[in-house]
Short mmCIF file of C-alpha atoms in Angstrom, two decimals:
data_model
loop_
_atom_site.label_atom_id
_atom_site.label_comp_id
_atom_site.label_asym_id
_atom_site.label_seq_id
_atom_site.Cartn_x
_atom_site.Cartn_y
_atom_site.Cartn_z
CA UNK A 1 11.00 -18.07 -4.53
CA UNK A 2 9.75 -17.58 -1.00
CA UNK A 3 6.45 -19.23 -0.09
CA UNK A 4 3.44 -17.27 1.11
CA UNK A 5 4.01 -18.59 4.62
CA UNK A 6 7.62 -17.39 4.66
CA UNK A 7 6.64 -13.96 3.37
CA UNK A 8 3.84 -13.73 5.93
CA UNK A 9 6.27 -14.59 8.74
CA UNK A 10 8.71 -11.92 7.56
CA UNK A 11 5.90 -9.40 7.18
CA UNK A 12 4.81 -10.08 10.74
CA UNK A 13 8.35 -9.28 11.78
CA UNK A 14 7.94 -5.82 10.25
CA UNK A 15 9.40 -6.46 6.79
CA UNK A 16 7.24 -4.31 4.52
CA UNK A 17 8.99 -5.50 1.35
CA UNK A 18 7.90 -9.06 2.05
CA UNK A 19 4.31 -7.93 2.44
CA UNK A 20 4.53 -6.03 -0.83
CA UNK A 21 5.77 -9.21 -2.50
CA UNK A 22 2.58 -10.88 -1.30
CA UNK A 23 0.58 -7.96 -2.70
CA UNK A 24 2.32 -8.33 -6.05
CA UNK A 25 1.64 -12.06 -6.05
CA UNK A 26 -2.03 -11.84 -5.14
CA UNK A 27 -3.32 -8.51 -6.47
CA UNK A 28 -4.45 -9.98 -9.83
CA UNK A 29 -6.46 -12.92 -8.40
CA UNK A 30 -7.99 -10.68 -5.74
CA UNK A 31 -8.92 -8.04 -8.31
CA UNK A 32 -10.39 -10.73 -10.58
CA UNK A 33 -12.45 -12.14 -7.71
CA UNK A 34 -13.79 -8.71 -6.76
CA UNK A 35 -14.50 -7.83 -10.38
CA UNK A 36 -16.45 -11.02 -11.04
CA UNK A 37 -18.44 -10.72 -7.82
CA UNK A 38 -19.41 -7.05 -8.07
CA UNK A 39 -18.95 -6.44 -11.78
CA UNK A 40 -17.51 -2.93 -11.72
CA UNK A 41 -13.91 -2.20 -12.62
CA UNK A 42 -13.33 0.82 -10.41
CA UNK A 43 -15.12 -0.60 -7.41
CA UNK A 44 -13.25 -3.89 -7.84
CA UNK A 45 -10.00 -1.94 -7.74
CA UNK A 46 -11.10 -0.20 -4.53
CA UNK A 47 -12.08 -3.52 -2.97
CA UNK A 48 -8.73 -5.00 -3.97
CA UNK A 49 -6.80 -2.12 -2.41
CA UNK A 50 -8.89 -2.23 0.75
CA UNK A 51 -8.34 -5.99 0.99
CA UNK A 52 -4.57 -5.56 1.22
CA UNK A 53 -4.82 -2.66 3.64
CA UNK A 54 -7.06 -4.69 5.92
CA UNK A 55 -4.81 -7.70 5.61
CA UNK A 56 -1.80 -5.58 6.51
CA UNK A 57 -3.51 -4.10 9.54
CA UNK A 58 -4.81 -7.49 10.70
CA UNK A 59 -1.62 -9.41 9.96
CA UNK A 60 -0.94 -9.85 13.66
CA UNK A 61 -4.21 -11.75 14.00
CA UNK A 62 -3.42 -14.16 11.15
CA UNK A 63 -2.67 -17.43 12.91
CA UNK A 64 -2.01 -19.51 9.82
CA UNK A 65 -4.82 -22.04 10.32
CA UNK A 66 -5.92 -21.30 6.78
CA UNK A 67 -3.84 -20.55 3.72
CA UNK A 68 -2.91 -16.89 3.30
CA UNK A 69 -4.78 -16.83 -0.02
CA UNK A 70 -7.94 -18.18 1.64
CA UNK A 71 -7.63 -15.47 4.27
CA UNK A 72 -7.35 -12.83 1.54
CA UNK A 73 -10.34 -14.32 -0.32
CA UNK A 74 -12.39 -14.14 2.86
CA UNK A 75 -11.54 -10.47 3.37
CA UNK A 76 -12.36 -9.73 -0.27
CA UNK A 77 -15.70 -11.54 -0.15
CA UNK A 78 -16.64 -9.69 3.05
CA UNK A 79 -15.82 -6.39 1.39
CA UNK A 80 -17.81 -7.37 -1.71
CA UNK A 81 -20.76 -8.31 0.47
CA UNK A 82 -20.53 -4.92 2.22
CA UNK A 83 -20.32 -3.19 -1.14
CA UNK A 84 -23.42 -4.99 -2.45
CA UNK A 85 -25.27 -4.19 0.77
CA UNK A 86 -24.20 -0.55 0.67
CA UNK A 87 -25.13 -0.10 -2.96
CA UNK A 88 -28.39 -1.95 -2.35
CA UNK A 89 -28.21 -3.46 -5.75
CA UNK A 90 -27.22 -6.66 -7.43
CA UNK A 91 -23.93 -6.95 -9.26
CA UNK A 92 -23.97 -5.72 -12.78
CA UNK A 93 -22.47 -7.05 -15.95
CA UNK A 94 -20.29 -4.09 -16.87
CA UNK A 95 -18.88 -4.84 -20.26
CA UNK A 96 -17.67 -2.23 -22.74
CA UNK A 97 -20.01 -1.72 -25.65
CA UNK A 98 -18.70 -2.12 -29.18
CA UNK A 99 -15.52 -3.83 -30.23
CA UNK A 100 -12.18 -2.11 -30.49
CA UNK A 101 -10.29 -4.05 -33.15
CA UNK A 102 -6.98 -2.49 -32.24
CA UNK A 103 -7.42 -3.46 -28.62
CA UNK A 104 -8.53 -6.94 -29.57
CA UNK A 105 -5.57 -7.33 -31.87
CA UNK A 106 -3.22 -6.51 -29.02
CA UNK A 107 -4.83 -9.34 -26.99
CA UNK A 108 -4.77 -11.92 -29.75
CA UNK A 109 -2.44 -14.85 -29.66
CA UNK A 110 -0.68 -16.06 -32.81
CA UNK A 111 -3.15 -18.96 -33.14
CA UNK A 112 -6.36 -17.02 -32.44
CA UNK A 113 -7.92 -14.97 -35.18
CA UNK A 114 -9.68 -11.63 -34.74
CA UNK A 115 -13.00 -13.32 -35.51
CA UNK A 116 -12.45 -15.81 -32.71
CA UNK A 117 -11.53 -13.00 -30.38
CA UNK A 118 -14.69 -11.07 -31.21
CA UNK A 119 -16.72 -14.21 -30.59
CA UNK A 120 -14.93 -14.75 -27.30
CA UNK A 121 -15.76 -11.22 -26.23
CA UNK A 122 -19.42 -11.71 -27.06
CA UNK A 123 -19.53 -14.94 -25.10
CA UNK A 124 -17.82 -13.18 -22.19
CA UNK A 125 -20.55 -10.56 -22.21
CA UNK A 126 -23.30 -13.17 -22.24
CA UNK A 127 -21.66 -15.01 -19.34
CA UNK A 128 -21.29 -11.82 -17.33
CA UNK A 129 -24.98 -11.10 -17.78
CA UNK A 130 -26.01 -14.64 -16.87
CA UNK A 131 -23.74 -14.67 -13.82
CA UNK A 132 -25.15 -11.35 -12.62
CA UNK A 133 -28.61 -12.92 -12.59
CA UNK A 134 -27.56 -15.81 -10.35
CA UNK A 135 -28.17 -15.73 -6.58
CA UNK A 136 -24.96 -14.45 -4.96
CA UNK A 137 -24.27 -17.77 -3.15
CA UNK A 138 -24.30 -19.72 -6.39
CA UNK A 139 -22.33 -17.05 -8.24
CA UNK A 140 -19.65 -16.93 -5.53
CA UNK A 141 -19.31 -20.72 -5.43
CA UNK A 142 -18.91 -20.91 -9.21
CA UNK A 143 -16.36 -18.07 -9.26
CA UNK A 144 -14.25 -19.63 -6.51
CA UNK A 145 -14.33 -23.05 -8.18
CA UNK A 146 -14.02 -22.08 -11.83
CA UNK A 147 -11.62 -19.16 -11.72
CA UNK A 148 -9.66 -19.71 -8.52
CA UNK A 149 -9.50 -23.48 -8.44
CA UNK A 150 -10.46 -23.87 -4.79
CA UNK A 151 -11.45 -27.31 -3.56
CA UNK A 152 -14.99 -27.96 -2.38
CA UNK A 153 -13.69 -28.06 1.18
CA UNK A 154 -11.87 -24.72 0.85
CA UNK A 155 -15.03 -23.12 -0.53
CA UNK A 156 -17.06 -24.60 2.30
CA UNK A 157 -14.62 -23.20 4.86
CA UNK A 158 -14.58 -19.82 3.18
CA UNK A 159 -18.35 -19.52 2.93
CA UNK A 160 -19.00 -21.16 6.31
CA UNK A 161 -21.34 -23.77 4.92
CA UNK A 162 -21.40 -27.58 4.65
CA UNK A 163 -19.59 -29.34 1.83
CA UNK A 164 -22.82 -30.66 0.33
CA UNK A 165 -24.22 -27.11 0.21
CA UNK A 166 -21.28 -26.02 -1.90
CA UNK A 167 -21.90 -28.88 -4.34
CA UNK A 168 -25.62 -28.11 -4.48
CA UNK A 169 -24.92 -24.44 -5.20
CA UNK A 170 -22.52 -25.39 -7.96
CA UNK A 171 -24.95 -27.86 -9.50
CA UNK A 172 -27.87 -25.42 -9.39
CA UNK A 173 -25.78 -22.47 -10.59
CA UNK A 174 -24.28 -24.37 -13.50
CA UNK A 175 -27.71 -25.71 -14.48
CA UNK A 176 -29.16 -22.18 -14.57
CA UNK A 177 -26.17 -20.87 -16.52
CA UNK A 178 -26.49 -23.72 -19.00
CA UNK A 179 -30.15 -22.86 -19.67
CA UNK A 180 -29.48 -19.10 -19.90
CA UNK A 181 -26.55 -19.49 -22.25
CA UNK A 182 -28.49 -21.94 -24.38
CA UNK A 183 -31.25 -19.33 -24.57
CA UNK A 184 -28.64 -16.88 -25.86
CA UNK A 185 -27.61 -19.36 -28.53
CA UNK A 186 -24.55 -20.59 -26.66
CA UNK A 187 -24.81 -24.26 -25.92
CA UNK A 188 -21.65 -25.74 -27.24
CA UNK A 189 -18.08 -25.67 -26.18
CA UNK A 190 -15.82 -22.93 -27.52
CA UNK A 191 -13.77 -23.60 -30.56
CA UNK A 192 -10.41 -24.86 -29.42
CA UNK A 193 -7.73 -22.13 -29.41
CA UNK B 1 -27.70 -46.38 -7.36
CA UNK B 2 -29.95 -43.33 -7.62
CA UNK B 3 -28.82 -40.03 -9.20
CA UNK B 4 -26.48 -38.27 -6.80
CA UNK B 5 -25.90 -34.62 -7.72
CA UNK B 6 -23.05 -34.22 -5.23
CA UNK B 7 -21.20 -37.06 -6.90
CA UNK B 8 -22.04 -35.64 -10.31
CA UNK B 9 -20.53 -32.25 -9.40
CA UNK B 10 -17.47 -33.95 -7.92
CA UNK B 11 -17.09 -35.96 -11.11
CA UNK B 12 -17.42 -32.90 -13.38
CA UNK B 13 -14.81 -31.01 -11.35
CA UNK B 14 -12.61 -34.06 -10.84
CA UNK B 15 -12.76 -33.49 -7.08
CA UNK B 16 -13.83 -36.99 -6.07
CA UNK B 17 -12.32 -40.06 -4.42
CA UNK B 18 -11.33 -42.97 -6.71
CA UNK B 19 -13.98 -45.21 -5.11
CA UNK B 20 -16.75 -42.64 -5.70
CA UNK B 21 -15.53 -42.11 -9.24
CA UNK B 22 -15.83 -45.82 -10.04
CA UNK B 23 -19.26 -45.95 -8.45
CA UNK B 24 -20.48 -42.91 -10.36
CA UNK B 25 -19.07 -44.12 -13.68
CA UNK B 26 -21.03 -47.37 -13.28
CA UNK B 27 -24.15 -45.29 -12.68
CA UNK B 28 -23.37 -43.02 -15.62
CA UNK B 29 -23.33 -45.97 -17.99
CA UNK B 30 -26.96 -46.63 -17.08
CA UNK B 31 -28.37 -43.11 -16.56
CA UNK B 32 -29.04 -40.91 -19.62
CA UNK B 33 -30.12 -37.91 -17.47
CA UNK B 34 -26.82 -37.82 -15.60
CA UNK B 35 -24.88 -38.23 -18.86
CA UNK B 36 -26.76 -35.24 -20.24
CA UNK B 37 -26.02 -33.27 -17.06
CA UNK B 38 -22.33 -34.10 -17.23
CA UNK B 39 -22.08 -33.12 -20.90
CA UNK B 40 -24.05 -29.93 -20.36
CA UNK B 41 -21.95 -28.88 -17.36
CA UNK B 42 -18.71 -29.59 -19.13
CA UNK B 43 -19.87 -27.47 -22.07
CA UNK B 44 -20.91 -24.65 -19.72
CA UNK B 45 -17.57 -24.81 -17.95
CA UNK B 46 -15.86 -24.55 -21.29
CA UNK B 47 -17.89 -21.43 -22.12
CA UNK B 48 -17.06 -19.87 -18.74
CA UNK B 49 -13.39 -19.61 -19.75
CA UNK B 50 -14.38 -16.78 -22.11
CA UNK B 51 -15.24 -14.47 -19.21
CA UNK B 52 -11.97 -12.69 -18.52
CA UNK B 53 -11.66 -9.74 -16.18
CA UNK B 54 -9.97 -6.52 -17.36
CA UNK B 55 -6.22 -6.26 -16.85
CA UNK B 56 -5.76 -2.86 -15.23
CA UNK B 57 -2.40 -1.56 -14.07
CA UNK B 58 -2.79 -2.26 -10.35
CA UNK B 59 0.62 -1.91 -8.74
CA UNK B 60 -0.63 -1.59 -5.16
CA UNK B 61 2.02 -1.00 -2.52
CA UNK B 62 1.65 -0.71 1.23
CA UNK B 63 3.71 2.16 2.57
CA UNK B 64 4.28 2.66 6.26
CA UNK B 65 3.85 6.40 6.74
CA UNK B 66 5.00 6.12 10.36
CA UNK B 67 8.58 5.52 9.24
CA UNK B 68 8.55 8.81 7.37
CA UNK B 69 10.14 11.74 9.22
CA UNK B 70 7.40 13.90 10.72
CA UNK B 71 8.60 17.05 8.98
CA UNK B 72 8.11 15.47 5.57
CA UNK B 73 4.37 15.35 6.12
CA UNK B 74 4.17 19.12 5.87
CA UNK B 75 7.43 19.88 4.12
CA UNK B 76 7.03 22.00 0.99
CA UNK B 77 9.61 23.98 -1.01
CA UNK B 78 8.17 27.24 0.39
CA UNK B 79 8.50 26.00 3.95
CA UNK B 80 11.99 24.81 3.14
CA UNK B 81 12.99 28.28 1.98
CA UNK B 82 11.42 29.82 5.07
CA UNK B 83 13.29 27.40 7.31
CA UNK B 84 16.54 28.19 5.50
CA UNK B 85 15.90 31.93 5.92
CA UNK B 86 15.30 31.49 9.66
CA UNK B 87 18.50 29.50 9.91
CA UNK B 88 20.49 32.21 8.14
CA UNK B 89 19.00 34.90 10.40
CA UNK B 90 19.81 32.82 13.49
CA UNK B 91 23.37 32.35 12.29
CA UNK B 92 23.72 36.06 11.56
CA UNK B 93 22.41 36.99 15.00
CA UNK B 94 24.85 34.59 16.58
CA UNK B 95 27.77 36.00 14.60
CA UNK B 96 26.89 39.64 15.36
CA UNK B 97 29.26 41.06 17.90
CA UNK B 98 27.17 42.92 20.46
CA UNK B 99 28.90 44.42 23.43
CA UNK B 100 27.08 46.07 26.36
CA UNK B 101 28.90 47.71 29.25
CA UNK B 102 27.04 48.75 32.36
CA UNK B 103 28.41 49.64 35.76
CA UNK B 104 31.77 48.15 35.01
CA UNK B 105 30.33 44.85 33.87
CA UNK B 106 30.65 43.94 30.16
CA UNK B 107 28.30 41.51 28.42
CA UNK B 108 29.24 40.33 24.94
CA UNK B 109 27.45 38.11 22.37
CA UNK B 110 28.74 36.61 19.13
CA UNK B 111 31.40 34.14 18.11
CA UNK B 112 34.27 36.56 17.65
CA UNK B 113 36.52 36.59 20.61
CA UNK B 114 37.43 39.99 21.96
CA UNK B 115 40.94 40.74 23.01
CA UNK B 116 40.04 40.32 26.65
CA UNK B 117 37.97 37.19 26.20
CA UNK B 118 39.58 33.86 26.89
CA UNK B 119 40.06 31.53 23.93
CA UNK B 120 37.29 28.97 23.31
CA UNK B 121 38.50 25.58 24.29
CA UNK B 122 38.41 22.87 21.65
CA UNK B 123 36.38 20.58 23.89
CA UNK B 124 33.91 22.66 25.90
CA UNK B 125 33.13 21.50 29.41
CA UNK B 126 29.52 20.83 30.36
CA UNK B 127 27.86 23.77 32.08
CA UNK B 128 26.73 23.35 35.67
CA UNK B 129 23.30 25.02 35.80
CA UNK B 130 23.34 25.59 39.56
CA UNK B 131 26.73 27.21 39.32
CA UNK B 132 25.57 29.49 36.51
CA UNK B 133 22.52 30.59 38.49
CA UNK B 134 24.62 31.29 41.53
CA UNK B 135 27.07 33.33 39.50
CA UNK B 136 24.35 35.40 37.85
CA UNK B 137 22.72 36.05 41.24
CA UNK B 138 26.09 37.11 42.53
CA UNK B 139 26.58 39.49 39.60
CA UNK B 140 23.15 41.05 40.12
CA UNK B 141 23.85 41.54 43.78
CA UNK B 142 27.20 43.06 43.02
CA UNK B 143 25.77 45.50 40.44
CA UNK B 144 23.11 46.60 42.90
CA UNK B 145 25.75 47.21 45.55
CA UNK B 146 27.90 49.22 43.15
CA UNK B 147 24.92 51.40 42.21
CA UNK B 148 24.08 51.97 45.87
CA UNK B 149 27.69 52.73 46.69
CA UNK B 150 27.92 55.30 43.90
CA UNK B 151 24.64 56.98 44.92
CA UNK B 152 25.19 57.21 48.66
CA UNK B 153 27.92 57.90 51.12
CA UNK B 154 31.11 56.13 52.18
CA UNK B 155 29.04 54.80 55.10
CA UNK B 156 27.35 52.42 52.73
CA UNK B 157 30.73 51.13 51.72
CA UNK B 158 31.52 50.62 55.32
CA UNK B 159 28.35 48.69 55.87
CA UNK B 160 29.22 46.38 53.09
CA UNK B 161 32.88 46.17 53.96
CA UNK B 162 32.74 43.35 56.57
CA UNK B 163 31.63 40.80 53.95
CA UNK B 164 33.66 42.25 51.09
CA UNK B 165 36.57 39.98 51.77
CA UNK B 166 34.40 36.93 51.06
CA UNK B 167 33.02 38.29 47.79
CA UNK B 168 34.60 37.90 44.39
CA UNK B 169 36.33 40.94 42.93
CA UNK B 170 35.08 42.74 39.80
CA UNK B 171 37.83 41.18 37.69
CA UNK B 172 36.91 37.76 38.93
CA UNK B 173 33.23 38.35 38.11
CA UNK B 174 34.12 39.54 34.61
CA UNK B 175 36.26 36.48 34.10
CA UNK B 176 33.39 34.21 35.17
CA UNK B 177 30.89 35.97 32.90
CA UNK B 178 33.23 35.64 29.95
CA UNK B 179 33.83 31.99 30.69
CA UNK B 180 30.10 31.35 30.84
CA UNK B 181 29.52 33.20 27.59
CA UNK B 182 32.25 31.28 25.88
CA UNK B 183 30.75 27.99 27.03
CA UNK B 184 27.36 29.10 25.77
CA UNK B 185 28.82 30.09 22.39
CA UNK B 186 30.56 26.78 21.86
CA UNK B 187 27.36 24.93 22.77
CA UNK B 188 25.44 26.99 20.21
CA UNK B 189 28.08 26.22 17.60
CA UNK B 190 27.71 22.50 18.22
CA UNK B 191 23.93 22.64 18.04
CA UNK B 192 24.03 24.64 14.82
CA UNK B 193 26.47 22.18 13.25
CA UNK B 194 24.19 19.30 14.22
CA UNK B 195 21.12 21.00 12.78
CA UNK B 196 22.87 21.82 9.53
CA UNK B 197 24.05 18.20 9.21
CA UNK B 198 20.49 16.97 9.86
CA UNK B 199 19.09 19.37 7.27
CA UNK B 200 21.63 18.23 4.67
CA UNK B 201 20.83 14.57 5.40
CA UNK B 202 17.07 15.11 5.15
CA UNK B 203 17.48 17.10 1.95
CA UNK B 204 19.55 14.30 0.47
CA UNK B 205 16.93 11.66 1.40
CA UNK B 206 14.18 13.77 -0.14
CA UNK B 207 16.25 14.21 -3.31
CA UNK B 208 16.81 10.46 -3.60
CA UNK B 209 13.08 9.77 -3.13
CA UNK B 210 12.21 12.35 -5.80
CA UNK B 211 14.71 10.83 -8.22
CA UNK B 212 13.24 7.36 -7.65
CA UNK B 213 9.74 8.71 -8.32
CA UNK B 214 10.88 10.39 -11.52
CA UNK B 215 12.58 7.19 -12.72
CA UNK B 216 9.43 5.21 -11.97
CA UNK B 217 7.34 7.71 -13.95
CA UNK B 218 9.73 7.57 -16.88
CA UNK B 219 9.60 3.77 -16.85
CA UNK B 220 5.81 3.87 -16.96
CA UNK B 221 5.80 6.35 -19.83
CA UNK B 222 8.28 4.17 -21.71
CA UNK B 223 6.20 1.03 -21.27
CA UNK B 224 3.05 2.87 -22.39
CA UNK B 225 4.87 4.13 -25.46
CA UNK B 226 6.07 0.62 -26.27
CA UNK B 227 2.55 -0.78 -25.85
CA UNK B 228 1.19 1.99 -28.09
CA UNK B 229 3.80 1.24 -30.75
CA UNK B 230 3.03 -2.48 -30.54
CA UNK B 231 -0.69 -1.93 -31.01
CA UNK B 232 0.02 0.35 -33.99
CA UNK B 233 2.20 -2.35 -35.50
CA UNK B 234 -0.53 -4.91 -34.99
CA UNK B 235 -3.15 -2.59 -36.49
CA UNK B 236 -0.96 -2.20 -39.54
CA UNK B 237 -0.63 -5.97 -39.74
CA UNK B 238 -4.38 -6.35 -39.64
CA UNK B 239 -4.87 -3.76 -42.34
CA UNK B 240 -2.19 -5.45 -44.41
CA UNK B 241 -3.88 -8.86 -43.93
CA UNK B 242 -7.29 -7.43 -44.87
CA UNK B 243 -5.79 -5.76 -47.93
CA UNK B 244 -4.13 -9.04 -48.92
CA UNK B 245 -7.41 -10.94 -48.59
CA UNK B 246 -9.23 -8.44 -50.81
#
């Protein structure tokens, strides 16, 4: 399988298929990032689409100092910031109300019961609400570390801040989340799947 | 060593140098607050795994619209029919055999060769524009002279007689006109053939694109149907399990 760097080089040479392979590879993580930062499905989809369009248009300016994924994350975060500014509101925790058993059943794994799935959904809702209450810097740092596995240094580069600031944001954010989730009756680890 | 939150975060996320890890673990053995922090953060991290984003059908693709033929941007079936109608009319007009005779000079349009017209050569020669202009000017001058000669006296013929020897005869003029017309006809034939070939090629490309779109749509419908059937099966399983438990 071709690496991101190879696909980027081919895309810069005018190969649209190679760029679309990059889109296919990265659309899920980018959508997930946008969704967790702004909290709305449809808007996250728009941000995701706009990210790839901007990346395609600006491909000539991509010099390869950073990883392609970091470059995409930066574009996405800028678009999310613009969205939050434009909407003049904080991110929301948009979670569907009620539980659709049929839908849950289709998501269940052979070792996870429906009850566990319902519990997981409830916890997900509580986390979304708690995350939405965090300052955006702390929320973004936690999302990039927890769900995208970036190193402290990569997060620092992406957010243009010192390494120690990233660690402080993570510490403070996790501490607040811990208190909020404990207040919601969630203070233990999940049952193992 | 005092409590170092940077080291603590690095330890929790396992993003720490081996030396710092050893140092922090020594501190951890002595500090209950940091142990509590580490346990609490690990538990919170564990809970965070439950927050999953939706899984929508994204399928984004970047399409370069510049590579699309310009006519496709506004091409519709109605415009296609109109274009075809114009083409048919143009072909009919070209085929029509119109013959106009005036003052001894005959002008003929159409692809059918008259008995007097020379045969169209298989490989038409390129037309020299300057030569064509000169010939038409010559014809006009000649027609005017013929009209004047018919209207007035033999004196007029006499006036024009000194240069007559240098001018082409009527037969020669007719031959030139016919040659020019035949060249023009063959050029039109070539252009028409090219346009028809282009139209056929574009139509074929459009047809292939439409077929691909239809296949894509069918594939999507099929996958949705399969997903629907799977969820029905699972719902039945759940109901069966519930019934068994009761």
